Amino acid sequence: MKSAFKQLSVNKHNIDAGLIFSVILCSVIGILLIYSISTSGISSDEGIGSGDWKVQLVSMVLGLGVAIFISIIDYRKLAKLWFIFAPAALFLVALTFTGLGYQREGADDQAWLQIGPINFQPSEILKLAFILTFAHHLSRDEEDMNKPVHMILLCLHGAIPIGIVGLQGDYGTAIIFAAIFMCMLLSAKISWKYIAAIPIVIGAAVSFMWFFVLSDFHKKRITILFNPGSDPDYIEYQQDLGLAALKHGGVFGRGLFKNAEEYIYVPEIHNDFIFSYAGQVFGFLGSVGILIILVYICLKIFADSRVTRDRLGRFICMGAFGLFLSHYIMNIGMVLKVAPVIGVPLPFMSAGGTAMVSMYAIIGLVLSTYSHRAVTYNVFYDEDDD
């Protein structure tokens, strides 16, 4: 009877426990911070209520389920479905330019969708789609990528999400997409000639943005970093409060669940500036502890990129690495007043259900490359079919 069937040998599904534990730990810390903010009343003017931490908790549980589910699926099969999820993600982002799109209070970009009682940011879904589609593109074209035509097509692929979110006015997310694109491109077999041209291209892009795209308000957000106190409109007010909040926590912090009088209020303290609240609550030592966790997440993703079974898996991991690294640098840079305020949240900690679930989904892709890193043999699947 056995001779009538081919023997199946399937690896036991395993998961990168260190990565998923660190991500869950970050999420739990974020939920505690949001719960503390809501109970203290420090952010009552921004409409932060007692139910917001519950939304964050539900999003974490849902996101964790999504991550585990994605990790079980072979990432190569997911990449082959690019023609489904890429147009869907672009369509959702395009809807922000219609009557369904709106500008969230406190933001300066129209990057949100309001569909009935549900509101979300489609660019978060686009991040996941771009990592998968660009990884698939690179894995197919890596051997020929240094030919001009192929390089142009790769650059056009990267320019699409950067351009569309830039048109929304969401320059922070556009920079995130650019970081993802660069990390993935540089992890491939790119010629040193193209690498040498990168500073020139970046310089030209920055010059174009400065003279033809950015408003005076956005320019001031950048120039005040080099000349503090020079702006009569005091655009740096939020960052000054963020720095003051970090110092307010001292070495050991003021603790959770205090009255509002115990904390320094910072606009968007539950979202983009949640790290300033973490500094107040946990102090210098706690802030360093959080930074260690964030660095560990990035290093673990990078390490996973080195053990993947193929280049598709490597590119997926490097895309995730670029996403999280750029998010962390830009968000904490805003709080420390070394980067302009451009609305980039802190993954797994800032309030936001869509962002939480999408970040877990991206972690799920990394977990999939890790759990499928060893060769398996299955009569229903041809391993050489990429």
C-alpha angles and dihedrals in degrees: 000000000000091000089062092066135050114244115251120217113188124175117239108258109253133179136211096253095184093056097045092045093052091048092050090048090054091049093051091049089051092050091050090051094049091047090051091049092051095048095045093054091222091132100035092124089064093053097251105161139178091270097060095080088052090055088051091049093049090047090052093051091045091046092049090052090050091049093051091046093050091045090059093053117080106252090220090064091049091051090055089062092064091118089065107042098034096060090040092054092046090048092054091050090048089056089066087072090060132068089281091066121086142175113247116230110268093022128102097209135074097228104129135090125216112201110168109303091341123092124178144154111252093198088072089062090045090059090061092045093048094051091052097043096044091046089052091048093049094046090054097045104032095108092051099031095109092061107102096239093051093045091051091052091049091050091048089051089055094043094058099071092034091053098043096051089042088058088054088059091246097133093162092060090044088059090049090055090048090052091050090049094049095047092050094044094049091049089061128074094280118165119249087237090067091043090054089053094053096087090051092050092047091048092051092047093049091048092050091049092048098049102032111022115028119081123227088258092057091045091053090053087061101039095051088064088068096039110031117201093019097111118088091200089058096226088167091065093104094050092046089055090047092055091045090051092053091052091045090067094061118193101318103023134235096269135239130295098026126145119275090255089068093062138058112238117233122182110253089014090153093051129023093008099043090118088065089057091047087055091054094047102040101023128215094316093050092047090053089049091054091048090053090054092049092049090048091054091053094045092047092053090048090049090050089054088062095056101044118124096235145009093266090062091045092053092048091053093046090050090053090046091054092047098051096038093052092045092052096045095047097043097047089039088059091053093046090048095239094109130043122258104261104151103260113154127215107254116245092003109057117082114263131109098206092050092048095052094042092050090051089049090055090049086052090058090053090048089051092055089049097047093045096043095110122072115261130188123217130165089220096053132050109217092205091057102099 
